[in-house]
Tab-separated table of C-alpha atoms in Angstrom:
chain	number	residue	atom	x	y	z
A	30	MET	CA	20.624	15.959	30.102
A	31	LYS	CA	18.585	13.108	32.151
A	32	TYR	CA	19.337	12.204	35.608
A	33	TYR	CA	19.126	8.346	36.643
A	34	SER	CA	18.640	7.489	40.479
A	35	LEU	CA	22.013	6.385	42.065
A	36	ASN	CA	19.277	3.886	43.503
A	37	HIS	CA	17.832	2.681	39.843
A	38	LYS	CA	15.024	2.156	40.753
A	39	SER	CA	13.242	5.256	39.645
A	40	PRO	CA	12.677	6.802	35.593
A	41	LYS	CA	14.629	8.912	34.136
A	42	VAL	CA	14.057	12.723	34.829
A	43	SER	CA	15.394	16.013	33.740
A	44	PHE	CA	17.672	18.675	35.243
A	45	LYS	CA	14.245	20.645	36.396
A	46	SER	CA	12.732	17.854	38.109
A	47	ALA	CA	15.869	16.085	39.638
A	48	VAL	CA	16.335	20.203	40.952
A	49	VAL	CA	12.714	20.440	42.410
A	50	ASN	CA	12.364	17.103	43.744
A	51	GLY	CA	15.764	16.879	45.583
A	52	LEU	CA	15.941	13.251	45.473
A	53	ALA	CA	14.536	9.935	43.431
A	54	PRO	CA	11.863	8.052	44.507
A	55	ASP	CA	13.371	5.011	45.298
A	56	ARG	CA	16.031	7.557	47.887
A	57	GLY	CA	18.799	7.132	45.540
A	58	LEU	CA	21.219	10.576	44.193
A	59	TYR	CA	20.705	11.991	41.022
A	60	PHE	CA	23.184	11.116	39.292
A	61	PRO	CA	23.771	12.772	35.426
A	62	GLU	CA	23.670	10.092	32.348
A	63	SER	CA	26.794	11.418	30.507
A	64	ILE	CA	30.022	13.486	31.274
A	65	THR	CA	31.029	15.021	27.828
A	66	PRO	CA	34.657	16.863	28.290
A	67	ILE	CA	35.283	20.261	28.022
A	68	ALA	CA	37.533	20.603	24.450
A	69	SER	CA	40.381	20.406	25.318
A	70	ASP	CA	41.931	23.632	24.565
A	71	PHE	CA	39.280	25.705	26.341
A	72	ILE	CA	41.593	24.040	29.257
A	73	LYS	CA	45.133	25.286	27.801
A	74	ASN	CA	43.980	28.762	27.498
A	75	ILE	CA	42.258	29.069	30.508
A	76	ALA	CA	43.622	32.981	31.597
A	77	ASN	CA	41.753	33.973	28.061
A	78	TYR	CA	38.596	33.560	29.840
A	79	SER	CA	36.458	35.740	32.457
A	80	ASN	CA	35.693	33.303	35.791
A	81	GLU	CA	31.409	33.744	34.346
A	82	GLU	CA	32.808	32.097	31.276
A	83	ILE	CA	34.426	28.906	33.303
A	84	ALA	CA	31.605	28.968	35.009
A	85	TYR	CA	29.076	28.734	31.856
A	86	GLU	CA	31.524	26.094	29.870
A	87	ALA	CA	31.613	23.758	33.113
A	88	ILE	CA	27.735	23.583	34.189
A	89	LYS	CA	25.647	24.144	30.631
A	90	GLN	CA	26.161	20.417	29.530
A	91	PHE	CA	24.494	19.784	33.261
A	92	VAL	CA	21.674	22.216	32.494
A	93	GLY	CA	21.446	21.450	28.941
A	94	ASP	CA	18.226	23.236	27.209
A	95	GLU	CA	16.452	23.283	30.560
A	96	ILE	CA	17.198	27.256	31.012
A	97	PRO	CA	18.057	29.596	28.363
A	98	THR	CA	21.858	30.368	27.490
A	99	GLU	CA	21.565	34.244	28.995
A	100	VAL	CA	19.062	32.665	31.862
A	101	LEU	CA	21.512	31.170	32.468
A	102	LYS	CA	24.403	33.258	31.729
A	103	ASN	CA	23.075	35.275	34.319
A	104	ILE	CA	22.266	33.231	37.113
A	105	ILE	CA	26.738	32.279	36.233
A	106	ASP	CA	26.784	36.361	36.688
A	107	GLU	CA	24.291	36.578	40.325
A	108	THR	CA	25.900	33.743	41.736
A	109	LEU	CA	30.037	35.106	41.303
A	110	THR	CA	29.989	38.430	42.666
A	111	PHE	CA	32.764	37.394	45.172
A	112	ASP	CA	36.252	36.047	44.681
A	113	PHE	CA	38.058	32.887	44.884
A	114	PRO	CA	42.300	33.672	45.519
A	115	ILE	CA	44.459	31.120	46.546
A	116	VAL	CA	47.326	32.704	49.145
A	117	ASN	CA	49.988	31.119	49.587
A	118	VAL	CA	51.065	29.079	52.590
A	119	GLU	CA	54.195	27.426	52.472
A	120	GLU	CA	56.309	27.446	49.065
A	121	ASN	CA	53.814	24.072	47.371
A	122	ILE	CA	51.807	25.023	49.694
A	123	GLY	CA	48.595	27.575	48.671
A	124	ALA	CA	44.703	27.958	51.001
A	125	LEU	CA	42.471	28.510	47.668
A	126	GLU	CA	39.860	31.018	50.319
A	127	LEU	CA	36.592	30.173	49.659
A	128	PHE	CA	34.930	32.495	52.243
A	129	HIS	CA	34.707	35.407	50.666
A	130	GLY	CA	30.536	35.665	49.181
A	131	PRO	CA	27.611	37.145	51.337
A	132	THR	CA	27.722	34.231	54.487
A	133	MET	CA	31.941	33.762	54.113
A	134	ALA	CA	31.794	29.034	53.553
A	135	PHE	CA	31.766	27.733	49.951
A	136	LYS	CA	28.559	26.822	50.432
A	137	ASP	CA	27.361	30.319	48.940
A	138	VAL	CA	28.161	29.188	45.337
A	139	GLY	CA	26.208	26.028	45.484
A	140	ALA	CA	23.432	27.737	47.632
A	141	ARG	CA	23.264	31.094	45.384
A	142	PHE	CA	23.334	29.819	41.828
A	143	MET	CA	20.269	26.948	42.996
A	144	ALA	CA	18.331	29.411	44.733
A	145	ARG	CA	18.125	31.270	40.772
A	146	CYS	CA	17.461	28.175	39.097
A	147	LEU	CA	14.726	26.934	41.365
A	148	ALA	CA	13.373	30.712	41.280
A	149	TYR	CA	13.343	30.156	37.525
A	150	PHE	CA	11.463	26.998	37.314
A	151	ASN	CA	8.589	28.360	40.142
A	152	LYS	CA	8.008	32.065	37.928
A	153	ASN	CA	4.605	31.099	36.747
A	154	ASN	CA	4.145	28.493	39.294
A	155	GLU	CA	1.633	29.863	42.786
A	156	ASP	CA	2.501	26.420	44.401
A	157	LYS	CA	5.770	27.083	47.106
A	158	VAL	CA	8.317	25.380	47.478
A	159	THR	CA	9.683	24.105	50.679
A	160	VAL	CA	12.985	23.779	50.455
A	161	LEU	CA	14.154	21.538	53.899
A	162	VAL	CA	17.502	21.276	54.837
A	163	ALA	CA	19.769	19.996	57.574
A	164	THR	CA	23.130	21.938	57.593
A	165	SER	CA	26.028	20.602	59.822
A	166	GLY	CA	27.191	24.202	59.844
A	167	ASP	CA	27.801	26.332	56.992
A	168	THR	CA	24.534	25.681	54.625
A	169	GLY	CA	22.097	27.151	57.233
A	170	GLY	CA	23.447	30.448	56.797
A	171	ALA	CA	24.519	29.791	53.033
A	172	VAL	CA	20.991	27.940	52.343
A	173	ALA	CA	19.626	30.893	54.506
A	174	SER	CA	20.808	33.578	52.610
A	175	GLY	CA	20.598	32.226	48.716
A	176	PHE	CA	16.438	32.609	50.084
A	177	LEU	CA	15.599	34.925	51.001
A	178	GLY	CA	12.821	36.749	50.249
A	179	VAL	CA	12.514	34.571	46.465
A	180	LYS	CA	9.033	34.201	45.457
A	181	GLY	CA	6.965	31.048	45.633
A	182	VAL	CA	9.773	29.619	47.647
A	183	GLU	CA	9.646	28.498	51.449
A	184	VAL	CA	12.766	27.163	53.551
A	185	VAL	CA	13.052	25.294	56.588
A	186	ILE	CA	16.857	24.913	58.414
A	187	LEU	CA	16.972	21.589	60.311
A	188	TYR	CA	20.706	22.190	63.366
A	189	PRO	CA	21.876	19.677	65.596
A	190	SER	CA	20.978	22.080	69.331
A	191	GLY	CA	24.538	22.938	70.474
A	192	LYS	CA	26.111	22.144	67.741
A	193	VAL	CA	26.559	24.528	65.575
A	194	SER	CA	29.156	27.508	66.117
A	195	ASP	CA	26.979	30.712	67.466
A	196	ILE	CA	27.324	33.096	64.682
A	197	GLN	CA	27.076	29.861	62.337
A	198	GLU	CA	23.347	29.275	64.652
A	199	LYS	CA	22.922	33.383	64.176
A	200	GLN	CA	23.266	32.421	60.968
A	201	LEU	CA	20.778	30.051	59.512
A	202	THR	CA	17.639	31.981	62.743
A	203	THR	CA	17.566	35.252	62.315
A	204	LEU	CA	16.446	36.361	58.477
A	205	GLY	CA	13.142	36.008	58.965
A	206	GLN	CA	10.580	36.365	56.034
A	207	ASN	CA	10.300	33.001	54.400
A	208	ILE	CA	12.899	31.443	56.471
A	209	LYS	CA	12.821	29.345	59.447
A	210	ALA	CA	15.198	27.909	61.661
A	211	LEU	CA	14.629	24.504	63.501
A	212	GLU	CA	16.403	23.060	66.410
A	213	VAL	CA	17.021	19.619	66.589
A	214	ASP	CA	17.822	17.433	69.696
A	215	GLY	CA	20.384	15.477	68.158
A	216	VAL	CA	23.432	15.122	65.890
A	217	PHE	CA	23.733	16.024	62.237
A	218	ASP	CA	22.844	12.533	61.163
A	219	ASP	CA	19.079	12.474	62.481
A	220	CYS	CA	18.376	16.281	60.566
A	221	GLN	CA	19.602	14.432	57.449
A	222	GLU	CA	17.945	11.563	57.856
A	223	MET	CA	14.618	13.708	59.263
A	224	VAL	CA	14.885	15.596	56.510
A	225	LYS	CA	15.190	12.183	52.741
A	226	THR	CA	12.125	10.683	55.529
A	227	ALA	CA	9.898	13.818	54.966
A	228	PHE	CA	10.972	13.179	51.211
A	229	LEU	CA	9.071	10.188	50.614
A	230	ASP	CA	6.430	10.689	53.084
A	231	THR	CA	2.548	11.162	50.782
A	232	GLU	CA	1.002	12.925	53.884
A	233	ILE	CA	3.265	16.046	53.907
A	234	SER	CA	1.250	17.803	51.865
A	235	LYS	CA	3.832	20.678	50.746
A	236	THR	CA	5.840	20.020	47.563
A	237	LEU	CA	9.434	19.058	48.910
A	238	THR	CA	13.505	19.897	48.130
A	239	SER	CA	16.649	19.864	49.435
A	240	ALA	CA	19.606	22.047	48.760
A	241	ASN	CA	22.077	19.761	51.026
A	242	SER	CA	24.772	18.617	48.898
A	243	ILE	CA	22.243	15.339	47.111
A	244	ASN	CA	20.390	18.688	44.779
A	245	ILE	CA	22.633	18.842	41.944
A	246	ALA	CA	22.063	22.482	41.547
A	247	ARG	CA	23.589	22.663	44.476
A	248	TRP	CA	26.073	20.195	44.341
A	249	LEU	CA	27.616	20.521	40.706
A	250	PRO	CA	28.614	24.458	40.321
A	251	GLN	CA	31.296	23.574	43.451
A	252	MET	CA	32.880	22.281	40.967
A	253	PHE	CA	34.335	26.172	39.400
A	254	TYR	CA	36.251	27.196	41.362
A	255	PHE	CA	38.730	24.260	41.373
A	256	PHE	CA	38.357	25.061	37.796
A	257	PHE	CA	39.062	29.200	37.933
A	258	ALA	CA	42.227	27.692	41.002
A	259	TYR	CA	43.778	25.682	37.906
A	260	LYS	CA	43.574	29.282	36.488
A	261	GLN	CA	45.301	30.467	38.865
A	262	LEU	CA	48.026	27.930	38.565
A	263	HIS	CA	48.279	25.873	35.238
A	264	LYS	CA	51.370	28.927	35.177
A	265	LYS	CA	53.560	27.419	37.331
A	266	HIS	CA	53.319	23.976	35.624
A	267	LYS	CA	53.358	22.208	39.010
A	268	ASP	CA	51.325	18.712	39.028
A	269	ILE	CA	48.305	19.833	41.612
A	270	VAL	CA	46.422	18.081	44.089
A	271	PHE	CA	43.335	19.461	46.255
A	272	SER	CA	43.307	18.340	49.679
A	273	VAL	CA	39.306	19.087	50.623
A	274	PRO	CA	38.249	19.176	54.005
A	275	SER	CA	34.689	16.788	54.286
A	276	GLY	CA	31.903	16.057	55.892
A	277	ASN	CA	28.715	14.855	53.245
A	278	PHE	CA	31.610	14.689	50.305
A	279	GLY	CA	29.394	17.261	48.236
A	280	ASN	CA	32.709	19.663	47.476
A	281	ILE	CA	35.117	16.924	46.850
A	282	CYS	CA	33.116	15.111	44.200
A	283	ALA	CA	32.199	17.977	42.406
A	284	GLY	CA	36.187	18.580	42.268
A	285	ILE	CA	36.745	15.083	40.440
A	286	MET	CA	33.254	15.787	38.031
A	287	ALA	CA	35.696	19.066	37.196
A	288	GLN	CA	38.612	16.666	36.961
A	289	LYS	CA	35.891	14.059	34.651
A	290	LEU	CA	35.614	17.538	32.301
A	291	GLY	CA	39.285	17.606	31.684
A	292	LEU	CA	41.247	19.434	34.746
A	293	PRO	CA	44.302	18.600	34.921
A	294	VAL	CA	44.123	16.989	39.054
A	295	LYS	CA	46.986	14.845	39.792
A	296	HIS	CA	44.965	13.761	43.616
A	297	PHE	CA	41.919	14.266	45.625
A	298	VAL	CA	42.953	13.973	49.765
A	299	ALA	CA	39.416	14.082	51.408
A	300	SER	CA	40.559	15.226	54.799
A	301	THR	CA	37.911	14.110	57.715
A	302	ASN	CA	38.014	14.842	61.400
A	303	ILE	CA	37.579	11.406	63.446
A	304	ASN	CA	34.426	11.702	61.699
A	305	ASP	CA	36.730	8.613	60.206
A	306	THR	CA	33.931	6.471	57.587
A	307	VAL	CA	35.480	6.871	54.267
A	308	PRO	CA	39.046	6.015	55.806
A	309	ASN	CA	38.433	3.826	57.083
A	310	PHE	CA	35.816	2.588	53.556
A	311	LEU	CA	39.819	3.016	51.673
A	312	ALA	CA	41.407	0.757	55.347
A	313	THR	CA	38.877	-2.084	54.247
A	314	GLU	CA	37.113	-1.127	51.392
A	315	LYS	CA	33.839	-1.939	54.075
A	316	TYR	CA	31.439	0.856	54.324
A	317	ASP	CA	30.409	0.919	58.229
A	318	PRO	CA	28.231	4.439	58.575
A	319	LYS	CA	29.050	5.464	61.955
A	320	PRO	CA	26.726	8.185	64.544
A	321	SER	CA	28.867	11.814	63.977
A	322	LYS	CA	30.824	13.124	66.890
A	323	ALA	CA	31.009	16.908	68.222
A	324	THR	CA	35.252	17.743	66.909
A	325	ILE	CA	35.806	22.056	66.392
A	326	SER	CA	35.696	21.233	62.404
A	327	ASN	CA	32.089	20.711	63.614
A	328	ALA	CA	30.239	21.387	59.430
A	329	MET	CA	32.662	17.774	59.223
A	330	ASP	CA	30.558	16.324	62.084
A	331	VAL	CA	29.004	13.700	59.467
A	332	GLY	CA	29.140	10.227	60.244
A	333	ASN	CA	27.565	8.624	56.517
A	334	PRO	CA	28.258	10.399	53.896
A	335	SER	CA	25.777	11.092	51.226
A	336	ASN	CA	28.146	12.353	48.601
A	337	PHE	CA	30.482	9.696	49.013
A	338	ILE	CA	27.698	7.407	46.205
A	339	ARG	CA	27.907	9.505	43.435
A	340	ILE	CA	31.859	9.946	43.959
A	341	GLN	CA	32.136	6.042	43.330
A	342	GLU	CA	29.717	6.643	40.492
A	343	LEU	CA	32.434	8.616	38.763
A	344	PHE	CA	35.224	5.934	39.649
A	345	GLY	CA	32.472	3.082	38.164
A	346	ASN	CA	32.276	1.822	41.564
A	347	ASN	CA	35.633	0.453	40.441
A	348	THR	CA	37.954	0.619	44.631
A	349	GLU	CA	41.333	-0.148	42.468
A	350	LYS	CA	40.522	3.327	40.613
A	351	LEU	CA	39.540	5.270	43.091
A	352	LYS	CA	42.346	4.263	44.940
A	353	GLN	CA	44.198	5.897	41.873
A	354	ALA	CA	43.438	9.337	42.230
A	355	PHE	CA	41.645	10.030	45.694
A	356	ALA	CA	42.798	9.344	49.104
A	357	SER	CA	41.707	10.408	52.291
A	358	TYR	CA	43.006	10.251	56.032
A	359	SER	CA	41.060	11.574	59.663
A	360	PHE	CA	42.861	13.987	62.490
A	361	THR	CA	42.535	14.438	66.041
A	362	ASP	CA	41.496	18.578	66.778
A	363	GLU	CA	44.150	18.448	68.663
A	364	ALA	CA	46.095	17.912	65.708
A	365	THR	CA	43.903	20.247	64.187
A	366	LYS	CA	45.002	22.748	66.790
A	367	LYS	CA	49.081	22.178	66.437
A	368	ALA	CA	48.709	21.960	61.960
A	369	MET	CA	46.503	25.817	63.372
A	370	LYS	CA	49.533	27.359	65.495
A	371	GLU	CA	52.010	25.860	62.802
A	372	ILE	CA	50.323	27.599	59.037
A	373	TYR	CA	50.736	30.498	62.104
A	374	LYS	CA	54.220	29.947	63.327
A	375	THR	CA	55.267	29.801	59.433
A	376	SER	CA	53.086	32.345	57.195
A	377	GLY	CA	50.726	34.141	60.317
A	378	TYR	CA	48.440	32.915	58.182
A	379	VAL	CA	45.365	31.956	60.127
A	380	THR	CA	43.550	29.651	59.424
A	381	ASP	CA	40.385	28.003	60.146
A	382	PRO	CA	39.576	24.324	62.337
A	383	HIS	CA	38.632	23.381	58.411
A	384	GLY	CA	41.278	24.472	56.425
A	385	ALA	CA	43.338	22.864	59.051
A	386	VAL	CA	42.706	19.700	58.780
A	387	GLY	CA	42.903	20.447	54.269
A	388	TYR	CA	46.464	21.054	55.053
A	389	LEU	CA	46.926	17.946	57.426
A	390	GLY	CA	45.405	16.098	54.591
A	391	LEU	CA	48.355	18.145	51.965
A	392	LYS	CA	51.669	16.659	54.568
A	393	LYS	CA	50.639	12.899	54.898
A	394	TYR	CA	49.728	13.015	51.693
A	395	ASN	CA	53.290	14.248	51.445
A	396	LEU	CA	53.953	15.960	48.846
A	397	ALA	CA	56.234	15.440	45.125
A	398	ASP	CA	58.493	18.226	44.946
A	399	THR	CA	55.863	18.610	41.944
A	400	ASP	CA	53.679	19.242	42.370
A	401	PHE	CA	50.840	22.235	44.531
A	402	GLY	CA	48.966	20.918	46.772
A	403	VAL	CA	45.737	23.439	47.874
A	404	PHE	CA	43.660	23.063	50.549
A	405	LEU	CA	40.316	24.715	50.470
A	406	GLU	CA	39.165	27.339	53.648
A	407	THR	CA	36.048	26.236	53.202
A	408	ALA	CA	34.998	29.371	56.332
A	409	HIS	CA	36.234	32.305	56.745
A	410	PRO	CA	38.041	32.080	60.417
A	411	VAL	CA	34.999	34.339	62.286
A	412	LYS	CA	32.693	31.823	61.708
A	413	PHE	CA	35.115	29.632	64.885
A	414	LEU	CA	36.087	32.444	66.676
A	415	ASP	CA	35.681	30.618	70.522
A	416	ILE	CA	38.530	27.625	68.450
A	417	VAL	CA	40.547	30.016	66.345
A	418	GLU	CA	41.187	32.687	69.075
A	419	GLU	CA	41.670	30.120	71.959
A	420	THR	CA	43.995	28.335	69.608
A	421	LEU	CA	45.989	31.632	68.744
A	422	PRO	CA	47.831	34.860	69.904
A	423	VAL	CA	45.279	36.654	67.775
A	424	THR	CA	41.927	38.870	67.281
A	425	VAL	CA	40.106	38.241	64.499
A	426	GLU	CA	38.109	41.086	63.196
A	427	ILE	CA	34.104	40.662	62.210
A	428	PRO	CA	34.518	41.331	58.368
A	429	GLU	CA	30.215	43.705	58.044
A	430	GLN	CA	28.749	39.874	56.207
A	431	ILE	CA	28.814	38.863	59.944
A	432	LYS	CA	27.954	42.952	62.286
A	433	SER	CA	25.127	42.240	59.910
A	434	VAL	CA	23.172	39.365	62.413
A	435	ILE	CA	25.701	38.970	65.176
A	436	ASP	CA	23.062	41.680	67.830
A	437	LYS	CA	19.872	39.799	66.061
A	438	VAL	CA	17.709	37.749	68.002
A	439	LYS	CA	17.667	34.150	67.308
A	440	VAL	CA	14.037	32.415	67.440
A	441	ALA	CA	13.911	28.755	66.552
A	442	THR	CA	11.808	25.968	66.770
A	443	LYS	CA	12.971	23.075	68.495
A	444	VAL	CA	11.589	19.111	67.386
A	445	SER	CA	13.299	16.296	68.401
A	446	ASN	CA	11.712	13.809	66.504
A	447	TYR	CA	10.587	13.233	62.442
A	448	THR	CA	6.895	13.465	63.928
A	449	GLU	CA	6.935	16.929	65.451
A	450	LEU	CA	9.204	17.872	62.499
A	451	LYS	CA	5.863	16.107	60.841
A	452	ALA	CA	3.945	17.998	62.429
A	453	PHE	CA	5.538	20.952	62.091
A	454	LEU	CA	5.507	21.094	57.991
A	455	ASN	CA	2.091	19.725	57.609
A	456	SER	CA	1.161	23.789	60.421
């Protein structure tokens, strides 16, 4: 499999090169040159296969022969060590829980898969690779956990000061070893722009790659749990609508890729907070990114979502075709809290703010009687403890994954601009 840059000004590269480099030299995101649907019999009989077998079938064409079959299967086995249950909250709506991994966020899947791919590619390399990643909340913790102790890999995580939850901050600033955290005076978009700038700076002496969803090894494995959801729901004989809380749009992009592989999905809803660049694009057909605004669903505080260009590519850059299978709506913090209360009142289910935004997306989409709606519960409510406990009459139990970091001491270096980041990387 070869990958091309979506800016179309760089040569095609292998899976390995795309993973190791993260971003193309022309600053474009990499995209696979072909997509071959999975055999229809496999989809039809999906209940007969394990999650590991499903994941292998979904990812194998994108890896090709660059990782041996048994090694790739072992990477998948080590990635998928937790469950992905759907919990019904209404008769025709379920929450797909993606928070049962080590950092209690959906990004554990992509981070663990990418870390193991990079470890394989780097196993005979004496030079270290530096993974440079920006986070609006959950990415940092997942990457820190996934790459902790990986030989030959150093990790530098940029996060916006004061704009991640206390628990999210602890998860990315307390692990030590090969993990370094940089607290940025700015918003997520500033962090993301600094990362992209560093990739193209020839004066940086280190080999850099990204573990954001701009990296194909972070983005593509997120397909897996859309297949796992279908495996749980296909016997309902309903049309499935996925509502995905969306910030950088990598997760919903992976879901659309699963659909292109043959997964039966009626519609995708990209549910956002007031950072509404994509909903506005669908309304006006003008892409006008703005600086991100802080909300209670901070992992979606992205004003210029990187992966939307991949979504457009998946639909042949045809906006009318995109609109036939894809919608996007934005919601305020007030509406988010109201939804959290409504879900709890009717079902007793506790959502985090991001899941509540996903639920609102299904409500606005207006499901038909023949539909079953799935909203992605992308993080455990404990990661947004203050918001959840001030909104709902509950006390959230602290899981073991969080207890292990909550009392540790934060270690972070403050940076204000790209010059300071560059000096840190070169030091």
